[in-house]
Coordinates of C-alpha atoms and ligand atoms in Angstrom, one line a residue:
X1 CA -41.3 -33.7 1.3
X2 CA -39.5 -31.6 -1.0
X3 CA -41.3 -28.4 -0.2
X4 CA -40.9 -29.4 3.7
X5 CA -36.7 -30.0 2.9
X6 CA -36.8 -26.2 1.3
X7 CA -38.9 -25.0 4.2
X8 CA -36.2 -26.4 6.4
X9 CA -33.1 -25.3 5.1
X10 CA -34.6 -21.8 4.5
X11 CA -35.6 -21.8 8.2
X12 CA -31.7 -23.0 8.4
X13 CA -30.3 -20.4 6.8
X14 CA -32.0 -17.9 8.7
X15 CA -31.0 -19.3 12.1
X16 CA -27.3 -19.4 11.2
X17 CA -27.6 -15.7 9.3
X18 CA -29.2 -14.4 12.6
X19 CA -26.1 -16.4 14.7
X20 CA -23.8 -14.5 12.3
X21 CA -25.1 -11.5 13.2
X22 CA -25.1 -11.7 16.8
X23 CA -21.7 -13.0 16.4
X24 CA -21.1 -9.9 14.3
X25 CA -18.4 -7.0 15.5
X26 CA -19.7 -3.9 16.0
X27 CA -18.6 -1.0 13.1
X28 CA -18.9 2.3 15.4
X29 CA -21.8 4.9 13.2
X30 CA -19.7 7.4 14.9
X31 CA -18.3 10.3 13.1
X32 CA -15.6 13.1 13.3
X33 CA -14.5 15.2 11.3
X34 CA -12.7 14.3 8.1
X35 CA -11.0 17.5 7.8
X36 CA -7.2 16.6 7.2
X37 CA -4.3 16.4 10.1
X38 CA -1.8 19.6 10.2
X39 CA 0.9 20.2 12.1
X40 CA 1.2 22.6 14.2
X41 CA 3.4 25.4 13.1
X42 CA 7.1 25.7 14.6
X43 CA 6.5 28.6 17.0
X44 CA 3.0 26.5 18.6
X45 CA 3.4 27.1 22.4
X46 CA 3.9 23.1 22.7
X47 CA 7.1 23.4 20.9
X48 CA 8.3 26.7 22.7
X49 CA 12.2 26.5 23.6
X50 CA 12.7 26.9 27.6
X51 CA 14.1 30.2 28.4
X52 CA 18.0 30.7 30.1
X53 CA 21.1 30.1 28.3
X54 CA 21.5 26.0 26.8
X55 CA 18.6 25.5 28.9
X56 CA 17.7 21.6 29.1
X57 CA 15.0 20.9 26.9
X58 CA 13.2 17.9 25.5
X59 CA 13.4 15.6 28.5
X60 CA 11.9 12.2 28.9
X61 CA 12.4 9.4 30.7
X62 CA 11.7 5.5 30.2
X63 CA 12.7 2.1 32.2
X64 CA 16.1 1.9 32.8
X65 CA 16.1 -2.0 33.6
X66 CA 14.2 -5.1 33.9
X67 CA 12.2 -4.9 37.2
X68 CA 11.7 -0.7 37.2
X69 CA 13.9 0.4 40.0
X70 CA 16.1 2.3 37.3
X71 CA 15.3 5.1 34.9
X72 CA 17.1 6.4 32.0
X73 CA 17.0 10.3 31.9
X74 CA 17.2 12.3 28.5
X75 CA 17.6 15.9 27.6
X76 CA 18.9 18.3 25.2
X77 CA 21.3 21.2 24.9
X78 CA 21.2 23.2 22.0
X79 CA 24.1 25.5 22.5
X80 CA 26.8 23.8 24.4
X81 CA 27.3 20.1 25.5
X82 CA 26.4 21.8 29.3
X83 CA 26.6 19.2 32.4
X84 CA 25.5 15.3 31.6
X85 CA 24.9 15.4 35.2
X86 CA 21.0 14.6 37.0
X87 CA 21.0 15.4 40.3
X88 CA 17.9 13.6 42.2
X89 CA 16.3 12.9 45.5
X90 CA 13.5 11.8 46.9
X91 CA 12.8 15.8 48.8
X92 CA 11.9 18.5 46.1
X93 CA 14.1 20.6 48.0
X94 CA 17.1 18.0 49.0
X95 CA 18.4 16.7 45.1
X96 CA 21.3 14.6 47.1
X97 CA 21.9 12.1 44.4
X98 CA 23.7 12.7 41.3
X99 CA 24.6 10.0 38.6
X100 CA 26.5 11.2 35.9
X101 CA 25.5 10.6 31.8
X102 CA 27.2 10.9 28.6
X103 CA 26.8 13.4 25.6
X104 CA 26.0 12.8 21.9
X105 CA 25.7 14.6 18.5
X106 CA 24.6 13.5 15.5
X107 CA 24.5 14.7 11.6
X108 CA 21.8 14.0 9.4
X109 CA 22.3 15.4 5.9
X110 CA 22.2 18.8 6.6
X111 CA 21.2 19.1 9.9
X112 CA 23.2 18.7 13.1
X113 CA 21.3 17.8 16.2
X114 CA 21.6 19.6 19.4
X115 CA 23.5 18.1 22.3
X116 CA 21.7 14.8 23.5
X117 CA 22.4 13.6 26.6
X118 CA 21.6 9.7 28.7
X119 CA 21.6 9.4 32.4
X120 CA 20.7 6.1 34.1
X121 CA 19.3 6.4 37.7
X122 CA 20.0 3.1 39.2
X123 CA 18.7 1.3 42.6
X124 CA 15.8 3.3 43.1
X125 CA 13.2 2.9 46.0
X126 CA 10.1 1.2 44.7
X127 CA 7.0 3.1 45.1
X128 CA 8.3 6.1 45.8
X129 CA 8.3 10.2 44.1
X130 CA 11.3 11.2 43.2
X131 CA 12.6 14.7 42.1
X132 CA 15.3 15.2 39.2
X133 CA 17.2 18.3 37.9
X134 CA 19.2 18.6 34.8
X135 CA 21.0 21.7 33.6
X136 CA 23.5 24.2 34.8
X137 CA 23.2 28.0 36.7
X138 CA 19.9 29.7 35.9
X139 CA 18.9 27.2 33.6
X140 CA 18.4 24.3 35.8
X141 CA 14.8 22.3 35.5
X142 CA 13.5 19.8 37.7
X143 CA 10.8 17.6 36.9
X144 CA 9.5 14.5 39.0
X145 CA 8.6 10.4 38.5
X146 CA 7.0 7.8 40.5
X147 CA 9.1 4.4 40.6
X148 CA 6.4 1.5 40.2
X149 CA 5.7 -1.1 43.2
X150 CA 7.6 -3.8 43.7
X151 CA 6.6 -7.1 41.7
X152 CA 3.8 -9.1 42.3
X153 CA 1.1 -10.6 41.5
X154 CA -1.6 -8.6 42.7
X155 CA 0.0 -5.0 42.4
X156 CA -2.7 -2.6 40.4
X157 CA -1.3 -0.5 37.9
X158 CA -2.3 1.5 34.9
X159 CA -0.6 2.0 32.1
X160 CA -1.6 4.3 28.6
X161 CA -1.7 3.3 25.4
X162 CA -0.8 5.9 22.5
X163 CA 0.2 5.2 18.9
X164 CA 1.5 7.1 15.7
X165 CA 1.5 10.5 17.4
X166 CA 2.8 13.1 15.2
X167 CA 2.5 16.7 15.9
X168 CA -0.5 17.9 14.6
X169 CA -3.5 19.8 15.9
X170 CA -5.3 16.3 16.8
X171 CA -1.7 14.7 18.1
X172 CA -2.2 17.7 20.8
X173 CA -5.4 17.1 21.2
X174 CA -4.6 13.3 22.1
X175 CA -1.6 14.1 24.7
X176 CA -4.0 16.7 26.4
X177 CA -6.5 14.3 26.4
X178 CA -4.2 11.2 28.0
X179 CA -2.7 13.9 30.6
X180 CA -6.1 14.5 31.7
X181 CA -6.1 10.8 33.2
X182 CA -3.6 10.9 36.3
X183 CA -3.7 7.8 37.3
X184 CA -1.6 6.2 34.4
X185 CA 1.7 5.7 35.7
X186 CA 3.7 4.7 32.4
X187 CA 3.2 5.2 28.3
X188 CA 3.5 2.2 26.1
X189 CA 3.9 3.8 22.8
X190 CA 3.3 1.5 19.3
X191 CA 5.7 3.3 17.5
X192 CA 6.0 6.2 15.1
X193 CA 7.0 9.2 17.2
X194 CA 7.8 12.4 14.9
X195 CA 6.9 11.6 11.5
X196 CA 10.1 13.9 10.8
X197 CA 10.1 12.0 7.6
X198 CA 7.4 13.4 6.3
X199 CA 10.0 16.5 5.5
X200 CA 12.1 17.0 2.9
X201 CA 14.8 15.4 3.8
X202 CA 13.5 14.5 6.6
X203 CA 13.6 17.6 8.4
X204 CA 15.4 16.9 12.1
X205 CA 14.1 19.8 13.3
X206 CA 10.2 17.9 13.3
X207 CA 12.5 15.2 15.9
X208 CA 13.4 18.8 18.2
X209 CA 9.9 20.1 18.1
X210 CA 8.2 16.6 19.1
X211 CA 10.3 15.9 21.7
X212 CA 9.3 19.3 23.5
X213 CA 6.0 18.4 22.6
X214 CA 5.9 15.3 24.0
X215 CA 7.7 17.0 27.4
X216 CA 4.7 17.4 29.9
X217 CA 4.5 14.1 29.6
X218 CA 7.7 12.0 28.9
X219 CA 9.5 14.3 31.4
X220 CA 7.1 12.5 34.0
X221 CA 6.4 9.3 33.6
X222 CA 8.4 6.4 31.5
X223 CA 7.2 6.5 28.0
X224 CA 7.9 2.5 26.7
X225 CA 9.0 2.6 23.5
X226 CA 8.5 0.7 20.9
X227 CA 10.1 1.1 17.0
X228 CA 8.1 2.1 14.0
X229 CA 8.1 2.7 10.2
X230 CA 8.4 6.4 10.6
X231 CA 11.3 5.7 12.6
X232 CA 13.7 4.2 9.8
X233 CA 14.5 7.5 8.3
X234 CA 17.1 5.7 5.7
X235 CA 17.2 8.0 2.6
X236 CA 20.4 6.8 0.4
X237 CA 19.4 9.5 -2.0
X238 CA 20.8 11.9 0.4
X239 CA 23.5 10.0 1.4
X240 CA 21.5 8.6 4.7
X241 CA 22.4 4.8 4.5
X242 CA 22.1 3.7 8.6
X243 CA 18.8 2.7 9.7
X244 CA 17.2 4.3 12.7
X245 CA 19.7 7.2 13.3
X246 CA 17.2 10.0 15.3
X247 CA 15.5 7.4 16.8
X248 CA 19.0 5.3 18.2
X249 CA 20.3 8.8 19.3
X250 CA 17.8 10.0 20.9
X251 CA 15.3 7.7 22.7
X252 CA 17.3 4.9 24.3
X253 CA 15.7 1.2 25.9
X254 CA 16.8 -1.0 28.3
X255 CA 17.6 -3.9 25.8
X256 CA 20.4 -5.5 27.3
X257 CA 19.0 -5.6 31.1
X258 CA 16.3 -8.3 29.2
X259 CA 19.3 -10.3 27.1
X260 CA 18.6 -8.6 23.9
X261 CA 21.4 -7.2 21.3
X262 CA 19.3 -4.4 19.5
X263 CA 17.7 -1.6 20.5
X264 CA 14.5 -2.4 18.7
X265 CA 12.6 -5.2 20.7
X266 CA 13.6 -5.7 24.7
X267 CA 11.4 -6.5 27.3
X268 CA 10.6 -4.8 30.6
X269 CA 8.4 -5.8 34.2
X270 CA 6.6 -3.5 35.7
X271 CA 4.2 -3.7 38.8
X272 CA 2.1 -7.2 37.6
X273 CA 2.8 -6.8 33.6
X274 CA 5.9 -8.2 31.7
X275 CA 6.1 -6.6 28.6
X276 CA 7.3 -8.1 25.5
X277 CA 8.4 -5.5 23.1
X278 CA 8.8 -6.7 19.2
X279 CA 10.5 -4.8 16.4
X280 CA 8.4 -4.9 13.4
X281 CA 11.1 -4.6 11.0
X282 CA 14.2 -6.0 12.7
X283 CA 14.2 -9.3 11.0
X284 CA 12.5 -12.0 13.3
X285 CA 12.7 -15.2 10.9
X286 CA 13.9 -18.3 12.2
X287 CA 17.7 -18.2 13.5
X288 CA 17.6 -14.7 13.5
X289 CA 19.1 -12.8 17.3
X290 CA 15.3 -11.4 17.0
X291 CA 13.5 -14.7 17.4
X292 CA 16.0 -16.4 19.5
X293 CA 15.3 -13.3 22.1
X294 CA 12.0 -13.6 22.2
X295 CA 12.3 -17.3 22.1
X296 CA 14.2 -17.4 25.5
X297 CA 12.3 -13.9 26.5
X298 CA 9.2 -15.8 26.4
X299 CA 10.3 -19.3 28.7
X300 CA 11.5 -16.4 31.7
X301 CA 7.8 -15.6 31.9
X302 CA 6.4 -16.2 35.3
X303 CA 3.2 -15.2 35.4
X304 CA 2.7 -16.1 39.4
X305 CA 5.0 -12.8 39.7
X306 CA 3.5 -11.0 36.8
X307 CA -0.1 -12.6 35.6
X308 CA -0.2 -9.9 32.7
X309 CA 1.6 -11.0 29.4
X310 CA 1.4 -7.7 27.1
X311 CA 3.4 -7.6 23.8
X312 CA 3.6 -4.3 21.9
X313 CA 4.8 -4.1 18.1
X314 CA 3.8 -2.0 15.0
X315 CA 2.3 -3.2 12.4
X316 CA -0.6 -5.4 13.4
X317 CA -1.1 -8.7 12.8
X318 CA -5.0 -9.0 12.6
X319 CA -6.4 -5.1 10.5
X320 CA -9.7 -5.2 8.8
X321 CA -9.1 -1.7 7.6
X322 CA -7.7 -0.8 3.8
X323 CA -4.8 0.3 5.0
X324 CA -1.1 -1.6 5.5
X325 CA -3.4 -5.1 4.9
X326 CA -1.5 -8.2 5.8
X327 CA 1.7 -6.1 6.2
X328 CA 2.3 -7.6 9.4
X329 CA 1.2 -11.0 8.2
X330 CA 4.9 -12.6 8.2
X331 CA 5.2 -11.4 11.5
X332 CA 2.1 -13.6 12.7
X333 CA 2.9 -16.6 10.9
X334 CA 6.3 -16.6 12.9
X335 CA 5.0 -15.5 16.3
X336 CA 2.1 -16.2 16.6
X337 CA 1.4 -19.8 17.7
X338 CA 3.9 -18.7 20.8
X339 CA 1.5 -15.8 21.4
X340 CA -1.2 -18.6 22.0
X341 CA 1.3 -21.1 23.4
X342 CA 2.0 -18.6 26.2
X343 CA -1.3 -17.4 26.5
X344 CA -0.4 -14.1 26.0
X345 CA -3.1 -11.6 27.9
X346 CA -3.4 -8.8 24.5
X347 CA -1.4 -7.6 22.1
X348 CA -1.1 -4.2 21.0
X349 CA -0.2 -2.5 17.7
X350 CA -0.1 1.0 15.8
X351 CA 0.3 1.7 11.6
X352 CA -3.1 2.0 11.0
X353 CA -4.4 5.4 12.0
X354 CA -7.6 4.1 13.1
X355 CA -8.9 1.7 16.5
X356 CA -9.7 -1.8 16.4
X357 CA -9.9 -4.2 18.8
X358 CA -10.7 -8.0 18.1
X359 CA -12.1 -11.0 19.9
X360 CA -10.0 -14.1 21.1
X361 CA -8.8 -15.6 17.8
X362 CA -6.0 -17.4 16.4
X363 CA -4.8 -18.5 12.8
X364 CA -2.3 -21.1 13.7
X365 CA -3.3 -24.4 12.3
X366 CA -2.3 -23.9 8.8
X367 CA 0.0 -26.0 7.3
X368 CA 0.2 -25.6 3.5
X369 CA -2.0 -28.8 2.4
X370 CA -5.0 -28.4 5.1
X371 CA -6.8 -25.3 4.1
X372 CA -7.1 -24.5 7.9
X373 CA -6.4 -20.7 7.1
X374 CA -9.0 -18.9 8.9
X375 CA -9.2 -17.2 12.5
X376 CA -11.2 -19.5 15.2
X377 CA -12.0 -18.5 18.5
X378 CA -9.3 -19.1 20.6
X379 CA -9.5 -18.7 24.7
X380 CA -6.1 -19.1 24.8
X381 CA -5.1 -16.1 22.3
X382 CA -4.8 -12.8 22.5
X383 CA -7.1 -9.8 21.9
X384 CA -5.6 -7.9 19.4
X385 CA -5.9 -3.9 19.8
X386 CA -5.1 -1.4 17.3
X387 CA -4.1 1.6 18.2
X388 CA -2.3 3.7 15.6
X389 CA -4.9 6.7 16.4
X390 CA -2.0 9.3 17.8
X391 CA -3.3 12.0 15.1
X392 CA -0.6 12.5 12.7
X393 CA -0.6 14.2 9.7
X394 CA -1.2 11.2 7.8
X395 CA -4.5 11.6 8.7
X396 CA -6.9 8.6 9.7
X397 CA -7.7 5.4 8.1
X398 CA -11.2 5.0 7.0
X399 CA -11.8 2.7 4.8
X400 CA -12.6 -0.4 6.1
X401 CA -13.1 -3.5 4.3
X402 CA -16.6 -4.5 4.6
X403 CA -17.8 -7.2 6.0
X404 CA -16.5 -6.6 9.2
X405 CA -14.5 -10.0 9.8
X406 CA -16.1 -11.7 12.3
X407 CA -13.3 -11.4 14.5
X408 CA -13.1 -8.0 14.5
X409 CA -15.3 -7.3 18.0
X410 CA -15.1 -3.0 17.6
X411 CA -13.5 -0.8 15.3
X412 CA -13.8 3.1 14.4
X413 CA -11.7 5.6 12.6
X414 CA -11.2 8.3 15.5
X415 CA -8.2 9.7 17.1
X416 CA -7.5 8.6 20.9
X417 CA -6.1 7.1 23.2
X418 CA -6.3 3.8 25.4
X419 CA -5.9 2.8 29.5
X420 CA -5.0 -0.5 30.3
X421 CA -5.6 -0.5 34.0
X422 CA -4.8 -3.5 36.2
X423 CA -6.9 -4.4 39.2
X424 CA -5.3 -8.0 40.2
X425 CA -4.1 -11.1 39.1
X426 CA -7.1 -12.1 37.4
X427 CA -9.0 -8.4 36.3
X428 CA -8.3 -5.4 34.4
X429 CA -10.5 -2.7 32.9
X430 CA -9.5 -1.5 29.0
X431 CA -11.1 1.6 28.1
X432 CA -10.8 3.4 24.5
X433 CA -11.3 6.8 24.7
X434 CA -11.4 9.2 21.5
X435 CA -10.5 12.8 21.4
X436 CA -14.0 14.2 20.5
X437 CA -15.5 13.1 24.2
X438 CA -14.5 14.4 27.6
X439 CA -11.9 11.9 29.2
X440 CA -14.5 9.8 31.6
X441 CA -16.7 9.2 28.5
X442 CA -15.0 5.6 26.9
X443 CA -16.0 4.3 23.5
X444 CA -15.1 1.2 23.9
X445 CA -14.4 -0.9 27.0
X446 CA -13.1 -4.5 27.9
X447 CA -12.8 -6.3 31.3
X448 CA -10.4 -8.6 30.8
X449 CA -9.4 -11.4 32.1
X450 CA -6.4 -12.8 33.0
X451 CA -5.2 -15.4 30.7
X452 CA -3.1 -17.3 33.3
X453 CA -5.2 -17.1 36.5
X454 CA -8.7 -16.6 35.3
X455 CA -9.2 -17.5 31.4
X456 CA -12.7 -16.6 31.1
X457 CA -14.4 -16.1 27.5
X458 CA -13.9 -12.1 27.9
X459 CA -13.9 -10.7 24.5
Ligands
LIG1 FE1 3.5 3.1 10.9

């Protein structure tokens, strides 16, 4: 009996080991290069200065309201404050709109920034091209945008997915690589744009060079932002003591169309997605205007006029590599059990220079005397998606800590981008797709499925 018990467990323990391993994530044997992330030098042709006298330059765009029929433009002039006028239209040739902006300047330590101008464009068609100019005499540019459909449940639309960009050789590589796919119609960025701060004293001029850089894009579709680390830039050792300055006085969001007070986390709709935008460190503990936004934010979801719930915020909640671990572990103990409550449809972060995406989990049913501290599969939880792989000179994170959690469905420390590309209320096709393929070829992909109207078991 005793040698049959032994035979029995052992037989046991090999079943469950093998269910592990089937259960087990998949650590990508994939491998670039590990040379390290420069950036590119100031005269790169990506940072080039348009020619003509105070000629616009750095122009991008993002959602100027709640339902996407408004657009905020941005530009600078580096000589003069110049016209805060955009003149628009929807003929190339026939600008017959104008709405008129506002000028800013700001100092930081040493440097003074060029001449930052804000436009909104209000009341726009839905679904329709539209042409914009901004500048004066000979150094007018125009530059174009599609407005998204109308909401609804079943409209299709794609949207990119880019995190911790920088301005290195691989940042370029990454835009290039994300321009290549046309049919994404807006960015949603996970924060950390310039990595400025990288500088002594956090050089400005890094802000001017990446906002050129980022141009052929941002000037053309609405680039979502959302508020990193990188973006903080307070240095009281030079004197710097307010938060955010570059960042505030250059790259607006809509905040107060969705009832928030800050800049940082806000919340837009577009096509069938709302997205919930979260401010990693903007404090979001109990009573604070942080969670009682996204508190209300979260009870005006109607997902019969937009089934997709995305939420975008830096530092991630759920990171298996050795890099910021359990940074963003308040963060989840706060907001989490509403992410599951509201069945939100993913969730996306940056900070870690690497890609990851997880299975269905949640870790909400701890309460400080039950030892229930571990992530469970969870249908009604997010997939949580990594994707701080922008390229910047931080260079990537690959050390991983090993196991691979079982929760942890694919990770791999490459550079690249993500498409998030909605078919209907109940389908939409994720793709990953690193810098070192040609841009069909994904690395990873996901159908998922629509938390509200069709909750399959999808990841
Ligand atoms: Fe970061």
């Amino acid at each position: 009996m005793g040698y049959q018990r032994v035979a029995f467990l052992l037989a046991l323990i090999t079943v469950v080991g093998l269910a592990v391993q089937c259960n087990a994530g998949v650590t990508s044997t994939y491998r670039r290069r590990l040379a390290a992330s420069v950036d590119m030098p100031l005269d790169a042709d990506v940072f080039q200065i348009p020619s003509g006298y105070n000629a616009p330059q750095q122009v991008h765009i993002t959602q100027g309201d709640y339902d996407g029929t408004a657009v905020i433009v941005s530009w600078v002039t580096a000589d003069a404050p110049g016209s805060n006028t955009v003149k628009y239209g929807k003929s190339k040739n026939n600008l017959h709109l104008s709405a008129e902006g506002n000028v800013r300047q700001y100092t930081f330590y040493n440097y003074t920034s060029g001449y930052i101008h804000h436009c909104l464009l209000q009341n726009l068609e839905i679904d329709s091209t539209y042409y914009y100019a901004v500048g004066e005499n000979d150094s007018v540019r125009q530059f174009s945008f599609k407005t998204p459909p109308a909401i609804g449940p079943d409209v299709p639309y794609t949207f990119g997915l880019i995190g911790d960009l920088g301005q290195t050789y691989d940042s370029n590589s990454t835009l290039t690589h994300y321009k290549a796919n046309d049919d994404a119609g807006a960015l949603l960025f996970v924060g950390d744009f310039s990595y400025a701060d990288n500088y002594p004293n956090h050089d400005n001029v890094r802000w001017d060079t990446w906002g050129r850089f980022i141009e052929s894009s941002a000037a053309y579709q609405p680039w979502i932002w959302t508020v990193g680390n990188h973006e903080i830039d307070f240095v009281p050792s030079i004197g710097e003591t307010v938060p955010y300055k570059p960042m505030s006085n250059r790259y607006p969001t809509p905040y107060s169309a969705s009832g928030s007070t800050e800049l940082f986390y806000y919340s837009v709709r577009r096509a069938s997605a709302h997205i919930i935008v979260l401010a990693s460190y903007t404090a979001y503990g109990k009573y604070t205007p942080q969670y009682q936004w996204l508190q209300a934010e979260l009870k005006k979801v109607d997902r019969t006029q937009t089934p997709w719930l995305i939420v975008l915020l830096h530092s991630p909640w759920y990171n298996s590599y050795n890099y910021h671990y359990m940074e963003g572990e308040t963060m989840r103990v706060q907001f989490e059990a509403w992410m599951v409550q509201y069945k939100v449809d993913v969730v996306f972060a940056g900070h870690v220079h690497a890609y990851e995406r997880s299975h269905r989990i949640s870790n909400i049913n701890y309460n400080i005397t039950n030892a229930n501290c571990l992530p469970v599969p969870n249908n009604n939880a997010p997939v949580y998606i990594t994707i701080g792989d922008g390229g910047n000179i931080e260079g990537l994170a690959t050390n991983m800590t090993e196991p691979q959690p079982s929760y942890s469905a694919f990770r791999e420390a490459s550079f690249g981008h993500a498409i998030f590309d909605i078919k209907n209320r109940t389908h939409a096709y994720y793709t990953w797709h690193r810098n070192q393929d040609g841009n069909a070829v994904a690395a990873d992909t996901m159908w998922f499925t629509n938390r509200y109207f069709n909750p399959t078991n999808d990841s």
